[in-house]
């Protein structure tokens, strides 16, 4: 489907309108950002890996019964998706301690939680994506209690499916972020699931293979994304 004018330019993707207002073209760019957009670089090939990665994961989740926004892969860096009315919320689930929860609660990185921890964040870079709870979401009219329950249940269900997938490739799924939206009253998984929005470690060596390589300046960012893709069976060619 032919792409028309730019609708949204985010930090890693661009969304374009199409002739059909219910569909958008999602273009995965090579732009890579961290620390709420304060560190930005271009990493050649990242857009392609992420497009293919995301499509593999969304197809995998659809087969498990999760409604996803993906309609069709158009080329190596663009896909057609359902136009969603996005909740301005990030749904995060953590299986191991890493990132912001370590700073917030004084935890040592790598601690495995007895139970996955679910958290909501308000998607606002200027405010540093602050953590929020159900009451903020209802008070601000972003979602009702039933929708909040669905977002949490879906995220935790997706976590189970993805732990299984990553574990079978000798990878640890440490944590990840999802975004959901609505179309015709139905909730869909939107945005992306790629190494840009999750933490994945090698099971034996605990080597970081996700965006922390970029955040921490460890190098081989795209190569590590390709390594995860290869290990879970994604064809990048
Ligand atoms: P950011 O918003 O963090 O800068 P992105 O570059 O990933 O990062 O931007 C993509 C934007 O597109 C985000 O605002 C996201 O909420 C939005 N989005 C993702 N999927 C859809 C969809 N299916 N319909 C409408 N908007 C979407
Ligand atoms: N995450 C994301 N986008 C955000 C914030 C977090 O994709 O705007 C992902 C992040 O990559 C990690 C998980 O959500 O996999 C938890 O992130 P955390 O709260 O630890 O924040 P960070 O320290 O990574 O900024």
Short mmCIF file of C-alpha atoms and ligand atoms in Angstrom, two decimals:
data_model
loop_
_atom_site.label_atom_id
_atom_site.label_comp_id
_atom_site.label_asym_id
_atom_site.label_seq_id
_atom_site.Cartn_x
_atom_site.Cartn_y
_atom_site.Cartn_z
CA UNK A 1 0.00 0.00 0.00
CA UNK A 2 1.34 3.42 -0.98
CA UNK A 3 2.49 5.61 1.91
CA UNK A 4 1.20 9.18 2.11
CA UNK A 5 2.09 12.02 4.49
CA UNK A 6 4.09 11.57 7.69
CA UNK A 7 1.79 11.23 10.69
CA UNK A 8 4.28 10.75 13.57
CA UNK A 9 8.06 10.93 13.76
CA UNK A 10 9.20 9.14 16.91
CA UNK A 11 12.71 8.43 18.17
CA UNK A 12 13.07 5.13 16.29
CA UNK A 13 10.14 4.88 13.90
CA UNK A 14 8.08 6.97 11.51
CA UNK A 15 4.38 6.43 10.90
CA UNK A 16 2.84 7.36 7.55
CA UNK A 17 -0.81 7.64 6.55
CA UNK A 18 -2.11 5.52 3.68
CA UNK A 19 -5.15 5.86 1.42
CA UNK A 20 -7.00 3.74 3.99
CA UNK A 21 -7.36 5.72 7.23
CA UNK A 22 -7.49 2.51 9.29
CA UNK A 23 -3.98 1.51 8.16
CA UNK A 24 -0.52 3.07 8.64
CA UNK A 25 2.95 2.35 7.29
CA UNK A 26 5.43 1.89 10.15
CA UNK A 27 8.99 2.66 9.06
CA UNK A 28 11.76 1.37 11.35
CA UNK A 29 14.65 3.83 11.02
CA UNK A 30 18.31 3.35 12.00
CA UNK A 31 17.91 6.09 14.66
CA UNK A 32 18.80 4.82 18.11
CA UNK A 33 18.10 6.79 21.25
CA UNK A 34 18.49 6.34 24.98
CA UNK A 35 18.00 8.31 28.18
CA UNK A 36 14.68 9.81 26.99
CA UNK A 37 16.21 11.01 23.72
CA UNK A 38 19.36 12.56 25.24
CA UNK A 39 21.73 10.10 23.48
CA UNK A 40 21.00 9.65 19.77
CA UNK A 41 22.96 7.84 17.03
CA UNK A 42 22.39 6.21 13.67
CA UNK A 43 23.21 2.49 13.63
CA UNK A 44 23.27 1.10 10.08
CA UNK A 45 20.97 -1.89 9.62
CA UNK A 46 19.10 -1.50 12.90
CA UNK A 47 15.81 -0.55 11.21
CA UNK A 48 15.85 -3.72 9.14
CA UNK A 49 16.66 -6.02 12.05
CA UNK A 50 13.96 -4.43 14.18
CA UNK A 51 11.29 -4.59 11.48
CA UNK A 52 11.94 -8.29 10.89
CA UNK A 53 12.33 -8.97 14.62
CA UNK A 54 9.06 -7.26 15.47
CA UNK A 55 7.17 -9.05 12.73
CA UNK A 56 8.45 -12.43 13.86
CA UNK A 57 7.39 -11.74 17.46
CA UNK A 58 3.98 -10.34 16.49
CA UNK A 59 3.29 -13.34 14.23
CA UNK A 60 4.37 -15.64 17.08
CA UNK A 61 2.06 -13.85 19.53
CA UNK A 62 -0.88 -13.84 17.08
CA UNK A 63 -0.55 -17.62 16.86
CA UNK A 64 -0.82 -17.70 20.65
CA UNK A 65 -4.06 -15.68 20.42
CA UNK A 66 -2.77 -12.15 21.14
CA UNK A 67 -4.35 -9.47 18.87
CA UNK A 68 -1.46 -7.48 17.32
CA UNK A 69 -1.49 -4.43 15.04
CA UNK A 70 0.73 -6.01 12.34
CA UNK A 71 -1.02 -6.47 8.99
CA UNK A 72 1.79 -7.08 6.49
CA UNK A 73 5.56 -6.74 6.03
CA UNK A 74 6.06 -4.34 3.10
CA UNK A 75 9.86 -4.41 2.72
CA UNK A 76 12.95 -4.79 4.88
CA UNK A 77 12.26 -1.70 7.02
CA UNK A 78 8.52 -1.00 6.60
CA UNK A 79 5.33 -2.78 7.65
CA UNK A 80 1.63 -2.07 7.36
CA UNK A 81 -0.13 -1.81 10.73
CA UNK A 82 -3.60 -1.06 12.04
CA UNK A 83 -4.06 2.59 12.99
CA UNK A 84 -4.58 2.50 16.76
CA UNK A 85 -5.69 5.04 19.29
CA UNK A 86 -2.70 4.48 21.60
CA UNK A 87 -2.90 4.52 25.40
CA UNK A 88 -0.21 7.05 26.53
CA UNK A 89 1.14 4.32 28.76
CA UNK A 90 4.13 1.98 28.79
CA UNK A 91 3.46 -1.49 30.22
CA UNK A 92 6.66 -2.92 31.68
CA UNK A 93 7.22 -6.40 33.07
CA UNK A 94 10.37 -7.48 34.86
CA UNK A 95 11.60 -11.02 35.50
CA UNK A 96 15.05 -10.00 36.78
CA UNK A 97 16.32 -6.78 38.35
CA UNK A 98 17.89 -4.33 35.88
CA UNK A 99 17.62 -0.70 34.84
CA UNK A 100 15.41 1.81 36.63
CA UNK A 101 14.09 -0.57 39.32
CA UNK A 102 17.65 -1.07 40.60
CA UNK A 103 18.10 2.67 41.09
CA UNK A 104 14.60 3.16 42.48
CA UNK A 105 14.70 0.34 45.03
CA UNK A 106 18.44 -0.13 45.55
CA UNK A 107 18.52 -3.61 43.99
CA UNK A 108 21.51 -5.43 42.62
CA UNK A 109 21.31 -6.13 38.88
CA UNK A 110 20.56 -9.76 38.01
CA UNK A 111 18.33 -10.72 40.96
CA UNK A 112 15.55 -13.05 39.76
CA UNK A 113 12.15 -12.07 41.11
CA UNK A 114 9.92 -14.69 42.75
CA UNK A 115 7.13 -13.45 40.48
CA UNK A 116 7.18 -11.13 37.42
CA UNK A 117 6.71 -7.48 38.40
CA UNK A 118 4.27 -5.42 36.32
CA UNK A 119 4.57 -1.62 36.21
CA UNK A 120 2.88 1.26 34.34
CA UNK A 121 4.81 4.34 33.14
CA UNK A 122 3.44 7.54 31.63
CA UNK A 123 4.89 7.93 28.13
CA UNK A 124 6.39 11.43 28.31
CA UNK A 125 10.08 12.00 27.55
CA UNK A 126 10.08 15.55 28.98
CA UNK A 127 8.98 14.14 32.35
CA UNK A 128 11.38 11.16 32.05
CA UNK A 129 8.53 8.60 31.66
CA UNK A 130 7.41 8.65 35.33
CA UNK A 131 5.98 5.55 37.00
CA UNK A 132 2.21 5.74 37.54
CA UNK A 133 -0.49 3.44 38.93
CA UNK A 134 -4.06 2.46 38.04
CA UNK A 135 -5.50 5.44 39.91
CA UNK A 136 -3.59 7.97 37.80
CA UNK A 137 -4.73 6.22 34.63
CA UNK A 138 -8.40 6.28 35.65
CA UNK A 139 -8.24 9.84 37.05
CA UNK A 140 -6.70 11.17 33.83
CA UNK A 141 -9.24 9.27 31.70
CA UNK A 142 -6.61 7.31 29.79
CA UNK A 143 -8.27 3.91 30.39
CA UNK A 144 -10.99 2.44 32.60
CA UNK A 145 -10.50 -0.26 35.26
CA UNK A 146 -11.52 -3.09 32.89
CA UNK A 147 -9.04 -1.90 30.26
CA UNK A 148 -6.30 -1.58 32.88
CA UNK A 149 -6.90 -5.19 33.93
CA UNK A 150 -6.70 -6.30 30.26
CA UNK A 151 -3.42 -4.40 29.70
CA UNK A 152 -1.85 -6.01 32.76
CA UNK A 153 -3.17 -9.52 32.01
CA UNK A 154 -2.12 -9.32 28.36
CA UNK A 155 1.39 -8.11 29.23
CA UNK A 156 1.88 -10.91 31.77
CA UNK A 157 0.51 -13.49 29.33
CA UNK A 158 2.85 -12.22 26.60
CA UNK A 159 5.70 -12.46 29.13
CA UNK A 160 4.98 -16.20 29.58
CA UNK A 161 4.97 -16.81 25.81
CA UNK A 162 8.18 -14.84 25.29
CA UNK A 163 10.07 -16.37 28.24
CA UNK A 164 9.37 -19.75 26.62
CA UNK A 165 10.64 -18.55 23.23
CA UNK A 166 13.82 -16.92 24.58
CA UNK A 167 14.57 -19.72 27.04
CA UNK A 168 14.53 -22.27 24.21
CA UNK A 169 17.33 -20.22 22.60
CA UNK A 170 19.36 -20.13 25.84
CA UNK A 171 18.48 -16.49 26.39
CA UNK A 172 17.13 -14.79 29.51
CA UNK A 173 14.27 -12.33 29.03
CA UNK A 174 15.06 -9.84 31.78
CA UNK A 175 12.39 -7.18 31.17
CA UNK A 176 10.49 -5.42 28.38
CA UNK A 177 8.10 -2.61 27.54
CA UNK A 178 4.88 -2.85 25.51
CA UNK A 179 2.42 -0.29 24.19
CA UNK A 180 -1.21 -1.01 23.43
CA UNK A 181 -3.94 0.84 21.54
CA UNK A 182 -7.58 0.52 20.53
CA UNK A 183 -9.37 0.13 17.24
CA UNK A 184 -13.15 -0.25 17.10
CA UNK A 185 -13.28 -0.90 20.84
CA UNK A 186 -10.79 -3.78 20.68
CA UNK A 187 -7.37 -3.64 22.39
CA UNK A 188 -4.36 -4.56 20.24
CA UNK A 189 -0.65 -4.87 20.95
CA UNK A 190 0.87 -1.92 19.06
CA UNK A 191 4.28 -0.33 18.64
CA UNK A 192 7.08 -2.94 18.68
CA UNK A 193 8.79 -5.75 20.49
CA UNK A 194 12.47 -5.57 19.54
CA UNK A 195 15.82 -5.50 21.36
CA UNK A 196 15.33 -1.71 21.56
CA UNK A 197 12.60 -2.21 24.15
CA UNK A 198 13.67 -5.24 26.14
CA UNK A 199 16.63 -6.68 28.02
CA UNK A 200 17.98 -10.05 26.89
CA UNK A 201 21.05 -11.79 28.33
CA UNK A 202 22.90 -14.91 27.30
CA UNK A 203 21.89 -17.66 29.74
CA UNK A 204 25.43 -18.88 30.43
CA UNK A 205 27.62 -15.79 30.20
CA UNK A 206 24.93 -13.18 31.14
CA UNK A 207 26.25 -11.06 28.27
CA UNK A 208 23.88 -8.18 27.45
CA UNK A 209 22.53 -8.45 23.88
CA UNK A 210 19.93 -5.64 23.89
CA UNK A 211 19.84 -1.83 23.86
CA UNK A 212 21.93 -1.69 27.03
CA UNK A 213 24.87 -2.24 24.64
CA UNK A 214 24.03 1.21 23.22
CA UNK A 215 23.15 2.79 26.57
CA UNK A 216 26.42 1.60 28.13
CA UNK A 217 28.62 2.11 25.03
CA UNK A 218 29.52 -1.61 24.79
CA UNK A 219 29.55 -1.64 20.95
CA UNK A 220 28.30 -4.30 18.49
CA UNK A 221 24.71 -3.16 19.02
CA UNK A 222 23.22 -4.27 15.69
CA UNK A 223 25.38 -7.43 15.70
CA UNK A 224 23.92 -8.37 19.10
CA UNK A 225 20.35 -7.77 17.89
CA UNK A 226 21.18 -10.04 14.93
CA UNK A 227 22.55 -12.65 17.33
CA UNK A 228 19.28 -12.76 19.31
CA UNK A 229 17.31 -12.92 16.04
CA UNK A 230 19.46 -15.76 14.74
CA UNK A 231 19.11 -17.71 17.99
CA UNK A 232 15.31 -17.51 18.11
CA UNK A 233 15.03 -18.46 14.44
CA UNK A 234 14.35 -15.15 12.69
CA UNK A 235 15.38 -15.01 9.05
CA UNK A 236 16.93 -11.56 8.46
CA UNK A 237 17.68 -11.96 4.75
P1 LIG B 1 8.86 7.24 20.67
O1 LIG B 1 7.40 7.52 20.64
O2 LIG B 1 9.23 6.56 21.93
O3 LIG B 1 9.69 8.39 20.29
P2 LIG B 1 8.88 5.58 18.25
O4 LIG B 1 9.87 6.07 17.28
O5 LIG B 1 8.79 4.15 18.51
O6 LIG B 1 9.23 6.15 19.65
O7 LIG B 1 7.48 6.17 17.83
C1 LIG B 1 6.47 5.43 17.39
C2 LIG B 1 5.16 6.12 17.80
O8 LIG B 1 4.08 5.46 17.16
C3 LIG B 1 4.90 6.01 19.30
O9 LIG B 1 4.36 7.24 19.75
C4 LIG B 1 3.84 4.92 19.40
O10 LIG B 1 2.99 5.07 20.53
C5 LIG B 1 3.07 5.11 18.11
N1 LIG B 1 2.41 3.92 17.59
C6 LIG B 1 2.89 2.65 17.61
N2 LIG B 1 2.05 1.79 17.00
C7 LIG B 1 0.98 2.53 16.57
C8 LIG B 1 -0.23 2.22 15.86
N3 LIG B 1 -0.51 0.98 15.48
N4 LIG B 1 -1.08 3.23 15.60
C9 LIG B 1 -0.79 4.50 15.99
N5 LIG B 1 0.32 4.85 16.65
C10 LIG B 1 1.21 3.88 16.94
N1 LIG B 2 11.82 0.70 27.97
C1 LIG B 2 11.54 1.14 26.70
N2 LIG B 2 11.23 2.45 26.51
C2 LIG B 2 11.16 3.33 27.53
C3 LIG B 2 11.45 2.87 28.84
C4 LIG B 2 11.79 1.56 29.04
O1 LIG B 2 11.58 0.36 25.74
O2 LIG B 2 10.85 4.50 27.29
C5 LIG B 2 12.19 -0.72 28.19
C6 LIG B 2 13.66 -0.90 28.50
O3 LIG B 2 14.41 -1.15 27.32
C7 LIG B 2 13.67 -2.10 29.42
C8 LIG B 2 12.31 -2.01 30.14
O4 LIG B 2 11.49 -1.20 29.33
O5 LIG B 2 13.69 -3.29 28.67
C9 LIG B 2 12.42 -1.43 31.54
O6 LIG B 2 13.06 -0.19 31.45
P1 LIG B 2 13.52 0.60 32.78
O7 LIG B 2 12.31 1.05 33.53
O8 LIG B 2 14.49 -0.24 33.52
O9 LIG B 2 14.17 1.90 32.24
P2 LIG B 2 15.64 2.17 31.66
O10 LIG B 2 16.56 2.15 32.82
O11 LIG B 2 15.89 1.09 30.66
O12 LIG B 2 15.48 3.51 31.05
#
